[in-house]
CSV table of C-alpha atoms and ligand atoms in Angstrom, one decimal:
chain,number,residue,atom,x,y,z
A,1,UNK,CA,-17.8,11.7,-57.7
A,2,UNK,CA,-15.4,14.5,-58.3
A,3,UNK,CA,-12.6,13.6,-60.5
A,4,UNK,CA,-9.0,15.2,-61.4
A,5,UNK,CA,-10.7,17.3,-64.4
A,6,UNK,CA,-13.8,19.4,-64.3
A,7,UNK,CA,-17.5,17.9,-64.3
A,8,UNK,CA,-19.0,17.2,-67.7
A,9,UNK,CA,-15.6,17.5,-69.3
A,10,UNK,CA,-16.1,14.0,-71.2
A,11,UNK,CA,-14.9,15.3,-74.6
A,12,UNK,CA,-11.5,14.0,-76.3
A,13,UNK,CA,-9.4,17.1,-77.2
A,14,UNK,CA,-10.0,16.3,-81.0
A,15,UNK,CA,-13.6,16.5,-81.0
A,16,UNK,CA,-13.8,19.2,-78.2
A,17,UNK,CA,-15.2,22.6,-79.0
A,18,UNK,CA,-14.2,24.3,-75.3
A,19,UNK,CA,-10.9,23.0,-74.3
A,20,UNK,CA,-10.9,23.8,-70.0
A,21,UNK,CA,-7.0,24.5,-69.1
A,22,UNK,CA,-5.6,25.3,-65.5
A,23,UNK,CA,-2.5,27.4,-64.9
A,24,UNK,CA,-2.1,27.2,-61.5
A,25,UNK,CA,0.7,30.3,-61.5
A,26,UNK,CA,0.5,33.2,-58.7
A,27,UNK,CA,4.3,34.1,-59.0
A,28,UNK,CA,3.4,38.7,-59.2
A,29,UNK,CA,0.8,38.1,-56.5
A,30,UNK,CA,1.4,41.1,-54.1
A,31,UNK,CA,-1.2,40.5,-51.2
A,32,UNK,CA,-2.2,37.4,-50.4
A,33,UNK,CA,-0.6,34.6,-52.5
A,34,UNK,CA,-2.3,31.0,-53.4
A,35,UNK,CA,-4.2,31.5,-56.6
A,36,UNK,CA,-2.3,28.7,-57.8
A,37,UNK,CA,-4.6,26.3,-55.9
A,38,UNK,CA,-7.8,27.9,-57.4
A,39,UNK,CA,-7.7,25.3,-61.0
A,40,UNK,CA,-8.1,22.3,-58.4
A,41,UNK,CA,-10.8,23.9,-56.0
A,42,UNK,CA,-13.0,25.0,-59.1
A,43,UNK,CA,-12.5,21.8,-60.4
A,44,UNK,CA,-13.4,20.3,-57.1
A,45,UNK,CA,-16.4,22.7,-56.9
A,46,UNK,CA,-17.8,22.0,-60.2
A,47,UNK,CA,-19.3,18.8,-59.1
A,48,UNK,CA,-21.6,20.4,-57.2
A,49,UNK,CA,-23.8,21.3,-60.3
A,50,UNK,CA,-26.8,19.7,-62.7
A,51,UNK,CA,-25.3,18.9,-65.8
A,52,UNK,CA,-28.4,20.4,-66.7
A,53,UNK,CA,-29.3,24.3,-66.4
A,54,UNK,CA,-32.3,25.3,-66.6
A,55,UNK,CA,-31.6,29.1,-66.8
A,56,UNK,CA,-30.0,28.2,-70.6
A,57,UNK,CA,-32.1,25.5,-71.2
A,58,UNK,CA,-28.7,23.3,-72.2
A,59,UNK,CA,-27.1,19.7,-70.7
A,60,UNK,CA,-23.8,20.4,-70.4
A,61,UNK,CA,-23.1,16.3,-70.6
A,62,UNK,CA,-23.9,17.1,-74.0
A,63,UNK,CA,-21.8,19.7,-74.7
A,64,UNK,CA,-18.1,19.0,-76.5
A,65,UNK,CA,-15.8,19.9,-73.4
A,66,UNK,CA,-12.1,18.7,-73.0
A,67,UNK,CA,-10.1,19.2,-69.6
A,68,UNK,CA,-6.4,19.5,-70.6
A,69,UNK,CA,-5.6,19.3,-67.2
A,70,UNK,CA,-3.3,22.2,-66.0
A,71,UNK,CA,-0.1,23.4,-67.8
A,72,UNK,CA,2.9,23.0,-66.9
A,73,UNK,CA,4.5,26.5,-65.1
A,74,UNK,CA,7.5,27.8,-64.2
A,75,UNK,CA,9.0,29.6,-61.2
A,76,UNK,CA,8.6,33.1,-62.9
A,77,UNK,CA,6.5,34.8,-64.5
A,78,UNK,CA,8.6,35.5,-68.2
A,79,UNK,CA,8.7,31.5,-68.2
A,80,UNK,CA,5.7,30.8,-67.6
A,81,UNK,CA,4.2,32.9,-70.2
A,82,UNK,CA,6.5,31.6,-72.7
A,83,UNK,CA,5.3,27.9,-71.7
A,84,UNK,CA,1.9,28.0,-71.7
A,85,UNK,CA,1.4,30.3,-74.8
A,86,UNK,CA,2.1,27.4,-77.3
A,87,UNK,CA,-0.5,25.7,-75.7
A,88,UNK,CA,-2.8,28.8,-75.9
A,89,UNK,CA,-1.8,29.2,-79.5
A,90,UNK,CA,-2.4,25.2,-80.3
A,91,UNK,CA,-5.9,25.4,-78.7
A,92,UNK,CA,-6.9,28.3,-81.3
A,93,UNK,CA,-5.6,27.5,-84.1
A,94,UNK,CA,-7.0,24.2,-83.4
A,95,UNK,CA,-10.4,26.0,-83.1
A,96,UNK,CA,-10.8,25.5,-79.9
A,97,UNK,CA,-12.5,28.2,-77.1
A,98,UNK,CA,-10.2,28.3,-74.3
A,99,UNK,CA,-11.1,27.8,-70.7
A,100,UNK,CA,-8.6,29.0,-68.9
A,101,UNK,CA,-8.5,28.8,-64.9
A,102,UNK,CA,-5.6,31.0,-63.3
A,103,UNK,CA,-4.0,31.4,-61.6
A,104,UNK,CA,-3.1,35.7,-61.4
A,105,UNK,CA,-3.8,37.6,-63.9
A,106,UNK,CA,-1.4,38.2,-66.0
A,107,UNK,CA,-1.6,34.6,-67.6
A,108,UNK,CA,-4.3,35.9,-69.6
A,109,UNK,CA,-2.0,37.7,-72.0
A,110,UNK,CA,-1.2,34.5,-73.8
A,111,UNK,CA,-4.4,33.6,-74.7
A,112,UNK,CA,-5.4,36.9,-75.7
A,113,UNK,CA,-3.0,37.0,-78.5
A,114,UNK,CA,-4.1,33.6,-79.5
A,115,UNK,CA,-7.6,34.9,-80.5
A,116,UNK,CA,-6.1,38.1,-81.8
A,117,UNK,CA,-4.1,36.1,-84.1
A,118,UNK,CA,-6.5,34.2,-84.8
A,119,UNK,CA,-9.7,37.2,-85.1
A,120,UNK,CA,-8.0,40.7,-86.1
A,121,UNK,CA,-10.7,42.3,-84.9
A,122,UNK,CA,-10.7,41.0,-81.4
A,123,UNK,CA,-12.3,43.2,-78.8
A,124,UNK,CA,-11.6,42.4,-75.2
A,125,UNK,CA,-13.8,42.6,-72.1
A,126,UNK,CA,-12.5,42.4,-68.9
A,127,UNK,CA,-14.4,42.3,-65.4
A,128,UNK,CA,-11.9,43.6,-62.6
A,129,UNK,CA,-12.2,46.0,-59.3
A,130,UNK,CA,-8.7,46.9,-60.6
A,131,UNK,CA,-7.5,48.8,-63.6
A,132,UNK,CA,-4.1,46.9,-64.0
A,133,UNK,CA,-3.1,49.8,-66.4
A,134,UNK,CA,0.5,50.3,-64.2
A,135,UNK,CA,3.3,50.0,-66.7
A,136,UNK,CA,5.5,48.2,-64.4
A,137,UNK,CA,4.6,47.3,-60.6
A,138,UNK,CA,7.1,46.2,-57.6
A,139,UNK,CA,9.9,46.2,-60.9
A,140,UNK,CA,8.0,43.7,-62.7
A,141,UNK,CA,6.0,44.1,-66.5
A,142,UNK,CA,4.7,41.3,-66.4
A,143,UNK,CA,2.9,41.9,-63.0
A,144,UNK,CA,-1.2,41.2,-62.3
A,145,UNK,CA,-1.6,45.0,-62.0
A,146,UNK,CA,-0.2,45.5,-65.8
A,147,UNK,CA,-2.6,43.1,-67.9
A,148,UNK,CA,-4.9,45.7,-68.8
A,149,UNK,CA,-1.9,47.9,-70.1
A,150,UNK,CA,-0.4,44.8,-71.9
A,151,UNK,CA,-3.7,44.5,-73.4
A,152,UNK,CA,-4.4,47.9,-74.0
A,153,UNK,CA,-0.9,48.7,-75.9
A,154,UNK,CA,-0.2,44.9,-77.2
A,155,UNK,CA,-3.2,43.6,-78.4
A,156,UNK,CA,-6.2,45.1,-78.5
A,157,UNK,CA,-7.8,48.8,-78.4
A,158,UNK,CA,-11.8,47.4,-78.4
A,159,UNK,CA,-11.1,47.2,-75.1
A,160,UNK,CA,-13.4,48.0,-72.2
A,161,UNK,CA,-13.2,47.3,-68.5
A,162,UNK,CA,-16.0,46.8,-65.8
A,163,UNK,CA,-16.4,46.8,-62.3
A,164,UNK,CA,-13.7,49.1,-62.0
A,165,UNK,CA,-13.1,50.6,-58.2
A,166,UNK,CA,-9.3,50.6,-57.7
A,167,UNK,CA,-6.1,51.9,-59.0
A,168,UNK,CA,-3.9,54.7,-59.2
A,169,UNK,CA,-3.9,58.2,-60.1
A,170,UNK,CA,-2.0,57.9,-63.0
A,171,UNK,CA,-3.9,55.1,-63.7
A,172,UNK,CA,-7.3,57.4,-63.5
A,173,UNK,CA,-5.3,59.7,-66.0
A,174,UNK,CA,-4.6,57.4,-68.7
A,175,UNK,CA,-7.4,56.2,-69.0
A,176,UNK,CA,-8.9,59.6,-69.5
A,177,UNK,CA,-6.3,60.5,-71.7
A,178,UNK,CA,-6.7,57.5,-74.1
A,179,UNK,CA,-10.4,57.4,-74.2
A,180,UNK,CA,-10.7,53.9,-72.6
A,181,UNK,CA,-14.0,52.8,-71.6
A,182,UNK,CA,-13.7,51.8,-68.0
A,183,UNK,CA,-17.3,51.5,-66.0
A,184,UNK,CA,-16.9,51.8,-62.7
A,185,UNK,CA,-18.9,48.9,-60.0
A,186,UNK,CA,-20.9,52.6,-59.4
A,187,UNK,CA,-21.5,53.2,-63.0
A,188,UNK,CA,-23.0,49.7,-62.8
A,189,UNK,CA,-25.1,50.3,-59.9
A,190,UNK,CA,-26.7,53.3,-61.2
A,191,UNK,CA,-27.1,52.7,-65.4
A,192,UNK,CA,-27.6,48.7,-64.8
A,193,UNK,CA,-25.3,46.1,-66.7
A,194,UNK,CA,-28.0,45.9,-69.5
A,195,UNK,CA,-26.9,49.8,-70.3
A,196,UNK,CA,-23.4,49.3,-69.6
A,197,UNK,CA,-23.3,46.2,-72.1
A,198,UNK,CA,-25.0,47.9,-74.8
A,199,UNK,CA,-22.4,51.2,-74.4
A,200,UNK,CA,-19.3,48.8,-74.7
A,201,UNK,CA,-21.1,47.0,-78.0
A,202,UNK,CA,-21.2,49.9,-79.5
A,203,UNK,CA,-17.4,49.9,-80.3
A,204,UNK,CA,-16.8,46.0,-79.3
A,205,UNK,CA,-19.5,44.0,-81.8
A,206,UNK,CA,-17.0,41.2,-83.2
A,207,UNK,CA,-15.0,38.6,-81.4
A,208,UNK,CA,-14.3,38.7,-77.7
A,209,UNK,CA,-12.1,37.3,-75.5
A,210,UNK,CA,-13.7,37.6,-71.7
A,211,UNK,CA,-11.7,37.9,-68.9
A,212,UNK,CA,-13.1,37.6,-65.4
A,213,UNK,CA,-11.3,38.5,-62.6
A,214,UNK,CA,-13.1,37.7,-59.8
A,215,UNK,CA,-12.2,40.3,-57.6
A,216,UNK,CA,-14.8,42.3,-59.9
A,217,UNK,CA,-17.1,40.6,-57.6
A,218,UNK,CA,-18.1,42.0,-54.6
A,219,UNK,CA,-15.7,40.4,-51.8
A,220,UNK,CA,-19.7,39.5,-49.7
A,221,UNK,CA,-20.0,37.2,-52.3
A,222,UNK,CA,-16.7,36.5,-53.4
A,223,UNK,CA,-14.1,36.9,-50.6
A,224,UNK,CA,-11.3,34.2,-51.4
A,225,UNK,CA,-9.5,37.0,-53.5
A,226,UNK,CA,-5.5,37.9,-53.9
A,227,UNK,CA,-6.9,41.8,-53.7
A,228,UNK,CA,-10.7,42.3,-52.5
A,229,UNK,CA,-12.2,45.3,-53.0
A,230,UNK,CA,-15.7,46.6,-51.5
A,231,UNK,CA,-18.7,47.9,-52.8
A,232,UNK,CA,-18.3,45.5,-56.0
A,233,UNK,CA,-21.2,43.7,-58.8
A,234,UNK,CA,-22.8,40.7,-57.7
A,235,UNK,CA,-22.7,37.7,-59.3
A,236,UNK,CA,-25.8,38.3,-61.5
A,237,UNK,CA,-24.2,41.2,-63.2
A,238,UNK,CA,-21.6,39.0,-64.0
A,239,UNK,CA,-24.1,36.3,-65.2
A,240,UNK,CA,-25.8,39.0,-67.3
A,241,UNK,CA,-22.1,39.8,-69.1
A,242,UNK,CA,-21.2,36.2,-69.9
A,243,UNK,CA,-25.5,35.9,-71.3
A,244,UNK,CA,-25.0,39.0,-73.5
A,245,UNK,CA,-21.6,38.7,-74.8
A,246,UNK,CA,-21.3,34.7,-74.9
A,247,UNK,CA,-22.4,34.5,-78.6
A,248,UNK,CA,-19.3,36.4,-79.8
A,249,UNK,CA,-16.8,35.0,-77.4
A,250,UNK,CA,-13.8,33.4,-78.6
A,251,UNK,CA,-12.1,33.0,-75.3
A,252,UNK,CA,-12.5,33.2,-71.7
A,253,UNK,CA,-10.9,33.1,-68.5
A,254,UNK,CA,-11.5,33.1,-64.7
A,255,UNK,CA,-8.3,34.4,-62.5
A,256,UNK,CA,-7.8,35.6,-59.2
A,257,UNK,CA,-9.6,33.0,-56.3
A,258,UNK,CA,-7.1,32.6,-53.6
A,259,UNK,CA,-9.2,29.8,-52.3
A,260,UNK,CA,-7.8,29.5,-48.8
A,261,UNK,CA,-9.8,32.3,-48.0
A,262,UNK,CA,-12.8,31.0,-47.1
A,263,UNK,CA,-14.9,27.7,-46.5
A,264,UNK,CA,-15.2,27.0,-50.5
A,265,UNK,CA,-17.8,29.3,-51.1
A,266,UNK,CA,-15.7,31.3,-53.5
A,267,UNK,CA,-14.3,28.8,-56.1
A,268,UNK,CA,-17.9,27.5,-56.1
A,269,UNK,CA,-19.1,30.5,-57.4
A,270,UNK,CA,-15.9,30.5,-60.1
A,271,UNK,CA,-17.0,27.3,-61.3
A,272,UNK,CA,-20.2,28.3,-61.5
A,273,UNK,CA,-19.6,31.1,-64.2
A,274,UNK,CA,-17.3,28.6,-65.8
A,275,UNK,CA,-20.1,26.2,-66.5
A,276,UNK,CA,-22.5,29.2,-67.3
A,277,UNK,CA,-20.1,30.8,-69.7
A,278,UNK,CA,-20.0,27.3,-71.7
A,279,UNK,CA,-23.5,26.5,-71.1
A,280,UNK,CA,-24.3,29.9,-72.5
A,281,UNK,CA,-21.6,30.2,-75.7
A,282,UNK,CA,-23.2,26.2,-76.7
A,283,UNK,CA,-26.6,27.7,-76.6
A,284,UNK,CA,-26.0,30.7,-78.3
A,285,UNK,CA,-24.2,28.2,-81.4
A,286,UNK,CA,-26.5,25.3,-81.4
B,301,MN,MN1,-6.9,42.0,-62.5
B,302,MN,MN1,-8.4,42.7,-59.6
């Protein structure tokens, strides 16, 4: 029976060891708005799974996961950030791996500097059709399509992008100019994730925080999106990131589902790499 908080999150926050947080925020959203609704739908969603998967061999009923429900937001983007990064901060030093559902995203900048306190030598992975590397978009910093630059210039330089298929020229430019390494949804088509993944461990073999957009996904799969782009990675790719870099990861998100954009199917397939993310990290430490 589906319930206010995600499936198999029976854990007190005390003994929990992934602590699942919603931030139902869209504020920056430029296209279409209502990612705000996306913590309840993959909530709603994640019902529709075995507590058991077999493809990790793990019973997530058995696993030490606390729903903190979702944070409290406010009407702008500045305010919101400022609220929910004591949370973010208390999950962390707590020892916690957050969970967080967005909501847009440019809530994951809180969380990210959590770990980086926390790790120094955090590297950060982030699946996305978009670069997000504007300084400022529509007048706003704080905007969806500057997280990467935030990241980029705030927090982290082990910092590598996939899926990548949209953004501007200057964009293109800086990316060239700094050296980033940004793998293009072609890139991943041709060399195959298992190549791209081994390229981006070369510089990023610590800590991670993983954060995945879902618009990374291609919009056949995916389309209840703020921003969908074509000719994206299937949801196997993105299974095959969360398998390879799960052992290291010391955070994680999921932003971006606009869920009244289609029948469900989208925020199923969200809550689906939420439970494989956790059901692959508590493999990977037990
Ligand atoms: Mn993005
Ligand atoms: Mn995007």
């Amino acid at each position: 029976m589906p319930g206010p908080f995600f499936a198999d999150a029976n854990s007190g926050y005390e003994n929990a060891q992934y602590v699942i947080c919603g931030v139902p925020f869209d504020g920056t959203s430029c296209f279409r708005r209502g990612s705000n609704l996306a913590p309840r739908e993959m909530r709603a969603n994640s019902y529709n799974f075995e507590a058991y998967s077999s493809f990790y061999d793990i019973d997530l009923s058995e696993v030490n996961i606390h729903d903190a429900g979702d944070l409290e937001v406010a009407q702008d983007i500045d305010s919101t950030l400022d609220l929910i990064s004591v949370h973010a901060n208390k999950f962390v030093t707590d020892g916690k791996i957050p969970v967080m559902l967005g909501g847009e995203h440019s809530l994951t900048l809180p969380f990210a500097r959590a770990c980086k306190n926390k790790y120094d030598d955090l590297g950060f992975v982030v699946l996305d059709a978009h670069m997000d590397m504007r300084q400022e978009y529509e007048g706003e910093i704080n905007s969806h399509a500057c997280i990467s630059r935030h990241i980029y210039e705030e927090v982290t330089q082990k910092y590598a992008s996939i899926g990548i298929r949209s953004g501007a020229r200057e964009e293109y430019e800086y990316v060239r100019e700094k050296r980033i390494k940004v793998f293009s949804a072609d890139d991943v088509f041709s060399m195959g994730i298992e190549k791209v993944i081994g390229e981006i461990r070369e510089d990023i073999s610590g800590p991670v925080y993983l954060s995945i957009d879902m618009d990374a996904v291609d919009p056949a799969y995916a389309p209840a999106l703020g921003t969908p782009e074509p000719y994206g990675l299937t949801p196997r790719d993105v299974r095959t990131v969360i398998s390879c870099l799960a052992p290291k990861i010391v955070g994680f998100d999921l932003v971006e589902i606009a869920p009244a954009y289609d029948s469900g199917g989208t925020a199923l397939l969200g809550a689906r790499f939420v439970r494989d993310f956790i059901a692959a990290s508590a493999r990977a430490r037990s």
